[in-house]
mmCIF file of C-alpha atoms in Angstrom:
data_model
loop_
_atom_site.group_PDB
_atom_site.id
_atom_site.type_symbol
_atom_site.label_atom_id
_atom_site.label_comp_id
_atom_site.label_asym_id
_atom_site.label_seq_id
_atom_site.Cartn_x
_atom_site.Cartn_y
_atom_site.Cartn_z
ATOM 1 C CA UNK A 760 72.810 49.498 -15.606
ATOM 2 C CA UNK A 761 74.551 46.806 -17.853
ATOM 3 C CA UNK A 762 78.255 46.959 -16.170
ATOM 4 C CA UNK A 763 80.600 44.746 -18.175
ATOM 5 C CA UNK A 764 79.805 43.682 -21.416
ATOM 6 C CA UNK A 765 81.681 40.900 -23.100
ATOM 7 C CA UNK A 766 80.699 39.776 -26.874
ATOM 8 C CA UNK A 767 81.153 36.932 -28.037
ATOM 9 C CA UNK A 768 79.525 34.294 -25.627
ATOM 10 C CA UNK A 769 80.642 31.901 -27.523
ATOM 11 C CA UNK A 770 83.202 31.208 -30.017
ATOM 12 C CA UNK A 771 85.021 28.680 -32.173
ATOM 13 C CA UNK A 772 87.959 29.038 -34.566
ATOM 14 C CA UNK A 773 90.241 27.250 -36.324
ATOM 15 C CA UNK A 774 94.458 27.346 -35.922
ATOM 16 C CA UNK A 775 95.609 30.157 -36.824
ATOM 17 C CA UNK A 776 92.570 32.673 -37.500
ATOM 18 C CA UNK A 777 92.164 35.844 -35.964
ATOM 19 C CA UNK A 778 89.463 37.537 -33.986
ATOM 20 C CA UNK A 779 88.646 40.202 -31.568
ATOM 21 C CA UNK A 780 86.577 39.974 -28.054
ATOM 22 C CA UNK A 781 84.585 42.605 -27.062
ATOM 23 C CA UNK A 782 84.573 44.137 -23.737
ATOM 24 C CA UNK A 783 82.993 47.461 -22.938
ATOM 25 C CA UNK A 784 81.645 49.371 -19.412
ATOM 26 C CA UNK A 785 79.292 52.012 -18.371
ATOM 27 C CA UNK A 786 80.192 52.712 -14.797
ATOM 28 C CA UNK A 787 83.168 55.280 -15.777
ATOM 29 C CA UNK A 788 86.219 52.756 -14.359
ATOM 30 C CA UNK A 789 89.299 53.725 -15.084
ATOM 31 C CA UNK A 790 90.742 50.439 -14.942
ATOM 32 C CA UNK A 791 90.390 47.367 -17.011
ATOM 33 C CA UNK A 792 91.555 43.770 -17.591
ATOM 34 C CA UNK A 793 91.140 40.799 -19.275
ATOM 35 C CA UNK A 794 91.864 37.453 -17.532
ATOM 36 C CA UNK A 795 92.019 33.953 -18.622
ATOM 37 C CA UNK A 796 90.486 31.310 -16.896
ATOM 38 C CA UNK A 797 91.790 26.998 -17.338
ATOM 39 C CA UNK A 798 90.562 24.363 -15.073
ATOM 40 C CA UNK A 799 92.303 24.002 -12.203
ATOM 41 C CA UNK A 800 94.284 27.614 -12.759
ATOM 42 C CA UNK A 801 92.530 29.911 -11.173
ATOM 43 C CA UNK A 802 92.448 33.360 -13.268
ATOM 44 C CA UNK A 803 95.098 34.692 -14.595
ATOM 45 C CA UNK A 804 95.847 38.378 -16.474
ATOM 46 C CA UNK A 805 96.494 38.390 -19.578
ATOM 47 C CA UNK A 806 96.544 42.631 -20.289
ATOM 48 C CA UNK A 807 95.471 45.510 -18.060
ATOM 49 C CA UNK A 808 94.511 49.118 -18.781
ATOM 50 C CA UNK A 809 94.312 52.399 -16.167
ATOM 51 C CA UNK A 810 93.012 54.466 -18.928
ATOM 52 C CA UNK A 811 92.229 55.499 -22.361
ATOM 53 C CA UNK A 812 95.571 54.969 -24.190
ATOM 54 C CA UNK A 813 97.761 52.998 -21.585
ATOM 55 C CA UNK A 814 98.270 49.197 -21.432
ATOM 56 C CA UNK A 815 100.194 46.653 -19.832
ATOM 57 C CA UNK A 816 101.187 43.614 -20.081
ATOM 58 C CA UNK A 817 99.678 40.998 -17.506
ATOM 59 C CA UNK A 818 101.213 37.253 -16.747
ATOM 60 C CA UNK A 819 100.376 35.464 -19.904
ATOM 61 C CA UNK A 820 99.982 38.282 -22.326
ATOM 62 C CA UNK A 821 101.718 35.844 -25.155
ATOM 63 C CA UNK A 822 100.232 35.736 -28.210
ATOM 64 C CA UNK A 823 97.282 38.704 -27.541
ATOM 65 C CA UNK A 824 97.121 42.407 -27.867
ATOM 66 C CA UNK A 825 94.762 45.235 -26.619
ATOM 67 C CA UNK A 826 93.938 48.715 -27.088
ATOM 68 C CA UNK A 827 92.040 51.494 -25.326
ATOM 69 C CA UNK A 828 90.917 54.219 -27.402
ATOM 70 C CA UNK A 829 87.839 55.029 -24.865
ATOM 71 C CA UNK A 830 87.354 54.623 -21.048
ATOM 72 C CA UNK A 831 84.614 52.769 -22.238
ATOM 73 C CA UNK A 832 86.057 49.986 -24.326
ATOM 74 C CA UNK A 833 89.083 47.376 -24.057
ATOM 75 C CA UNK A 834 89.106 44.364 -26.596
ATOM 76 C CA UNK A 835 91.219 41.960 -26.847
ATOM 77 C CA UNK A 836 93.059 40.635 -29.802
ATOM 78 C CA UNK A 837 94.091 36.987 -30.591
ATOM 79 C CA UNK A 838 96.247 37.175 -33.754
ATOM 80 C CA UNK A 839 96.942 33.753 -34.745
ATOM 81 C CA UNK A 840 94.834 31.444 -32.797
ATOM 82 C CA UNK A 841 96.677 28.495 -31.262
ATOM 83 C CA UNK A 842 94.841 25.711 -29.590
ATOM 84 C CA UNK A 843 96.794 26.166 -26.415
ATOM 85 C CA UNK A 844 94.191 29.562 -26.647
ATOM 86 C CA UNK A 845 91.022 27.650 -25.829
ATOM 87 C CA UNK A 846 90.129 29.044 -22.506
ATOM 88 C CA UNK A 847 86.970 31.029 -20.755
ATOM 89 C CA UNK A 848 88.162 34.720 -20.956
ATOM 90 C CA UNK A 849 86.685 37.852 -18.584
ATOM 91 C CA UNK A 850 87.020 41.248 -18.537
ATOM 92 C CA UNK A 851 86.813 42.807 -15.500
ATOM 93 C CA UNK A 852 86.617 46.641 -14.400
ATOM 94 C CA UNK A 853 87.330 49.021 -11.439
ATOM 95 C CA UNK A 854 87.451 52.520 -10.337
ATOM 96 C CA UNK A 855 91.278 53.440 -9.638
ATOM 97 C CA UNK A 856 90.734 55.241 -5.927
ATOM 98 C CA UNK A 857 92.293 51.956 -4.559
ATOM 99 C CA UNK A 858 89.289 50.558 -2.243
ATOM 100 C CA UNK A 859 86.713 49.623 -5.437
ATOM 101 C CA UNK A 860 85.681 45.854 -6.117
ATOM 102 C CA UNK A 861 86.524 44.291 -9.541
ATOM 103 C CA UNK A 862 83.381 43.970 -11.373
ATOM 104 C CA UNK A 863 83.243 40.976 -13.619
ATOM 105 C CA UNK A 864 81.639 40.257 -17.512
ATOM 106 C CA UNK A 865 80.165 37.210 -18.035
ATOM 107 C CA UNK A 866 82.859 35.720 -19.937
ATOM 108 C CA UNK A 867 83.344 34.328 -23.652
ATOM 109 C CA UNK A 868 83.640 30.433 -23.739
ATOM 110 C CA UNK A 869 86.649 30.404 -26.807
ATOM 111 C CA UNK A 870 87.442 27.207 -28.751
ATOM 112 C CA UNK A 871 90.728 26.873 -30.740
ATOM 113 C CA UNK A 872 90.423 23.795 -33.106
ATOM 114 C CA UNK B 529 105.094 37.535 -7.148
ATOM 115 C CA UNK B 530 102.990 36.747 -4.409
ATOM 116 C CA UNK B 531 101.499 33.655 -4.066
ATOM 117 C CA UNK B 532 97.506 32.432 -3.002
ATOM 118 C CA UNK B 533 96.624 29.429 -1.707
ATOM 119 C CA UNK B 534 92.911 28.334 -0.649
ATOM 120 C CA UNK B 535 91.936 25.891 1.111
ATOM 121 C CA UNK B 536 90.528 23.319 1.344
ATOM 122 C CA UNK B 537 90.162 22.423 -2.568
ATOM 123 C CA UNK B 538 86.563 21.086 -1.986
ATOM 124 C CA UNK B 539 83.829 20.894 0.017
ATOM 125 C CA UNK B 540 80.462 18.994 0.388
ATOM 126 C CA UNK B 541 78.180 20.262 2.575
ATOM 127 C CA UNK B 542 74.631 19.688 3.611
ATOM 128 C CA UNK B 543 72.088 22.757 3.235
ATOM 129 C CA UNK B 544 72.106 24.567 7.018
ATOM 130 C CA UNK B 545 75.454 23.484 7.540
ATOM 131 C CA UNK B 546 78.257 26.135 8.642
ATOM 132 C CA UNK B 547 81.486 26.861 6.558
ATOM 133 C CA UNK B 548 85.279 28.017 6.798
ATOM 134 C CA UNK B 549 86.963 28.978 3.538
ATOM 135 C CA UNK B 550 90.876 29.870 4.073
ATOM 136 C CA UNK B 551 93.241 32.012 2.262
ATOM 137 C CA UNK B 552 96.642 32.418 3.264
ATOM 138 C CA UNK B 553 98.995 34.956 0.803
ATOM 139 C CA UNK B 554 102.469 34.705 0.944
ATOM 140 C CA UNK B 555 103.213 38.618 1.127
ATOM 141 C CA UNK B 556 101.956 41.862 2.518
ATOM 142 C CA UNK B 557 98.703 43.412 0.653
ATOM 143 C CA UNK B 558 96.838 46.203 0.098
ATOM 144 C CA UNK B 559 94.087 44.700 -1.351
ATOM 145 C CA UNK B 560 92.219 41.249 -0.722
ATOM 146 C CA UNK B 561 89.064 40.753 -2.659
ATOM 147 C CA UNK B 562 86.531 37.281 -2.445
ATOM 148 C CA UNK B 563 84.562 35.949 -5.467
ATOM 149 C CA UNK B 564 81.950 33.504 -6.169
ATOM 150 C CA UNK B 565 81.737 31.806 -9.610
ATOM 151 C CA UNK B 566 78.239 30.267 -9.629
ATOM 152 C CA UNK B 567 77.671 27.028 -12.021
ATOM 153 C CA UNK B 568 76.791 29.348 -15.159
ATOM 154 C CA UNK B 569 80.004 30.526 -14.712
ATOM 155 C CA UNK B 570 79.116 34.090 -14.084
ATOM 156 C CA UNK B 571 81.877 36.067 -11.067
ATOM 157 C CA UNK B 572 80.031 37.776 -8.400
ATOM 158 C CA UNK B 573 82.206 40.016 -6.142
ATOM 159 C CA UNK B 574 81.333 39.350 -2.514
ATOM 160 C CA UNK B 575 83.699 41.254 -0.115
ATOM 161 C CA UNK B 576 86.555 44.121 -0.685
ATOM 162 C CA UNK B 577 88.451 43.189 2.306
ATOM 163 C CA UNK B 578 91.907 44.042 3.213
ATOM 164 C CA UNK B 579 91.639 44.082 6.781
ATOM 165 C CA UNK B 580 88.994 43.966 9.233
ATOM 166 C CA UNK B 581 85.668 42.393 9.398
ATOM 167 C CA UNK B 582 82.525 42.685 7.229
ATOM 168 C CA UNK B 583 79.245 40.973 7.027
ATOM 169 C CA UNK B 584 76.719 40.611 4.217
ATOM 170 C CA UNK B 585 74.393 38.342 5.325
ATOM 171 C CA UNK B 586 74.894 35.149 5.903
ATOM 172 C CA UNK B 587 78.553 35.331 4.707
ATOM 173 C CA UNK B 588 81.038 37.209 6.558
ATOM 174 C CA UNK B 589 84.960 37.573 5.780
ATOM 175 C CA UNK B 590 87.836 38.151 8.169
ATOM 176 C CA UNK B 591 91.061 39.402 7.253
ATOM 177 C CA UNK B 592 94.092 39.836 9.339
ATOM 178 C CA UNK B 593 96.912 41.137 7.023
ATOM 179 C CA UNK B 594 99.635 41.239 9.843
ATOM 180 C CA UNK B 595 99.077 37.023 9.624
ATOM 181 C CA UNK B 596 98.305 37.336 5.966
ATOM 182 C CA UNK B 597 95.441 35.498 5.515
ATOM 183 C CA UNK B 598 91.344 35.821 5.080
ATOM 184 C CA UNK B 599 88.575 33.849 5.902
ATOM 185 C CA UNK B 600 84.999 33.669 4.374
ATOM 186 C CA UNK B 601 82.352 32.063 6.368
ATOM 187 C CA UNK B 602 78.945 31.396 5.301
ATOM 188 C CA UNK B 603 76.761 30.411 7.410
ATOM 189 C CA UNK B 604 73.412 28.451 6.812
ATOM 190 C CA UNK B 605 74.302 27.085 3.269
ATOM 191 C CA UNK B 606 71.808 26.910 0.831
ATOM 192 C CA UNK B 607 72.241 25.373 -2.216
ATOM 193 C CA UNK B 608 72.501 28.247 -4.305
ATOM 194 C CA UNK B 609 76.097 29.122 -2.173
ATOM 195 C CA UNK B 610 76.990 26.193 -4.858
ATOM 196 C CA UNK B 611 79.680 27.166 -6.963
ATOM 197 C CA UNK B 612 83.980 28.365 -6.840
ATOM 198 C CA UNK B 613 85.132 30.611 -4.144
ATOM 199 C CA UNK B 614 87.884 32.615 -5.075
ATOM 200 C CA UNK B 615 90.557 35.197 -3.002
ATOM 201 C CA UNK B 616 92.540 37.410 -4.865
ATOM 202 C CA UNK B 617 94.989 40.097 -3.458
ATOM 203 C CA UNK B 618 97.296 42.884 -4.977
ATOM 204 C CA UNK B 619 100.438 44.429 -3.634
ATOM 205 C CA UNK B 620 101.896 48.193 -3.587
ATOM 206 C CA UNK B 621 98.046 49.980 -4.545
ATOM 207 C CA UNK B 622 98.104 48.119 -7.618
ATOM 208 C CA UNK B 623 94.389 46.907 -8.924
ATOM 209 C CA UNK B 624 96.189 43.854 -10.646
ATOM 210 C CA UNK B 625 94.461 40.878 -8.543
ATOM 211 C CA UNK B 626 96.412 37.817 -8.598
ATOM 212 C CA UNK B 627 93.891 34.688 -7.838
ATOM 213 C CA UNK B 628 94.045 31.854 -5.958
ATOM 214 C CA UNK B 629 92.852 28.165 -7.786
ATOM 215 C CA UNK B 630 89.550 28.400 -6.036
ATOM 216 C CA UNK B 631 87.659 26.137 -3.690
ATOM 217 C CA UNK B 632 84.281 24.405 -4.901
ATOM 218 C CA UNK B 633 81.623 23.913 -2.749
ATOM 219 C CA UNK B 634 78.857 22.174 -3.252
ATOM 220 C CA UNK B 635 75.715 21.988 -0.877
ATOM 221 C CA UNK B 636 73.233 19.183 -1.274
ATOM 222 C CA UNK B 637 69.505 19.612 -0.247
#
C-alpha cells in the first residue's frame, strides 16, 4: 500500500521558472491538500480539494494553483517561482466521513534561487 | 481563525524519562489531530483525538474540548520519540487542519 506519493524529492529552480509537484493516493480519500512547511511556522495550507473537480483556496495560496481531474491525483503548480517559494511542501489526504486521520507524503525539499 | 499554541517549544530529555506535551486552541473544535515529524522529516499521524482519551502504547493523548486543550504524553522515551510534535485542529466538520509551530524533543541515550 504506497498511500501518498509526492514527486519530486528534491528540487531546485531558478526565479521565475515554472514547475509542477506531484502528489497522488491509493486509499480512495476524498480529500486532499497541500501544505507548506518554513522553520519555525508550523504547516500551513496552501490549496485543498474534497473531490475530483473542486478546489479551494487555503491560507497562503499566493502565487500556486491546483487541479483535480481524478480522486487520485492533486498537483500543485508554481507559476513563476519566487525565492520567497523555497519551502518543504506535503500533501496530505483523508477520507471526508469527519473522524479519519490526515495521512501525510513525504514531502519535496524545493529551492528557489 | 483559530489559533494553536504548543508548549513548551523544546524539550531535552533523558531516554526512560516521562513527558507532557500541551496544546491549548483558542476556539471550539471538532477535530484535534497529533503528529510526529521524525528527523528525515517524514509526518507520522499519532492520535485522531477530539475528545476523550486514547492510548497507543507508550504515548497516550487527552483531550478536553470544553477547556480546549490536548495533551500527549509519552512515557518511557526512547530516542527514536526524537523529532517535532505537532497538534492541529479544525472547526465546523471541516478537514482543513490548522497547525500549531511544533515542539522538538529530543531524547539523549
Amino acid at each position: 500500500n504506497a498511500g501518498v506519493t509526492q514527486t519530486p524529492k528534491f528540487q531546485v529552480l531558478k526565479t521565475g521558472q515554472s514547475m509542477t509537484l506531484q502528489c497522488a493516493q491509493d486509499m480512495n480519500h476524498e480529500y486532499m491538500s497541500w501544505y507548506r512547511q518554513d522553520p519555525g511556522m508550523g504547516l500551513r495550507l496552501i490549496h485543498y480539494s474534497v473531490g475530483a473537480g473542486i478546489t479551494d483556496q487555503g491560507e497562503v495560496p499566493n502565487g500556486y494553483n491546483v487541479s483535480r481531474s481524478t480522486t487520485e491525483d492533486f498537483p500543485l503548480r508554481l507559476l513563476s517561482a519566487a525565492p520567497s517559494q523555497t519551502s518543504v511542501y506535503f500533501c496530505a489526504s483523508t477520507l471526508l466521513r469527519g473522524n479519519s486521520p490526515l495521512h501525510f507524503g513525504n514531502g519535496t525539499r524545493l529551492t528557489v534561487t | 481563525g483559530i489559533q494553536v499554541e504548543q508548549s513548551p517549544p523544546d524539550l531535552i530529555l533523558q531516554e526512560g524519562a516521562n513527558s507532557t506535551l500541551r496544546c491549548n486552541f483558542s476556539d471550539s473544535v471538532n477535530n484535534l489531530q497529533w503528529f510526529h515529524q521524525n528527523p528525515w522529516g517524514q509526518l507520522i499521524n499519532l492520535f485522531y483525538i477530539p475528545s476523550g482519551t486514547k492510548q497507543n502504547g507508550r504515548l497516550s493523548a487527552t483531550t478536553v474540548a470544553t477547556e480546549r486543550y490536548s495533551l500527549l504524553y509519552i512515557s518511557s522515551s526512547q530516542t527514536t520519540d526524537s523529532g517535532v510534535y505537532f497538534c492541529a485542529v479544525s472547526q465546523g466538520g471541516s478537514e482543513k487542519l490548522v497547525f500549531g509551530k511544533g515542539m522538538k524533543l529530543t531524547v539523549n541515550p
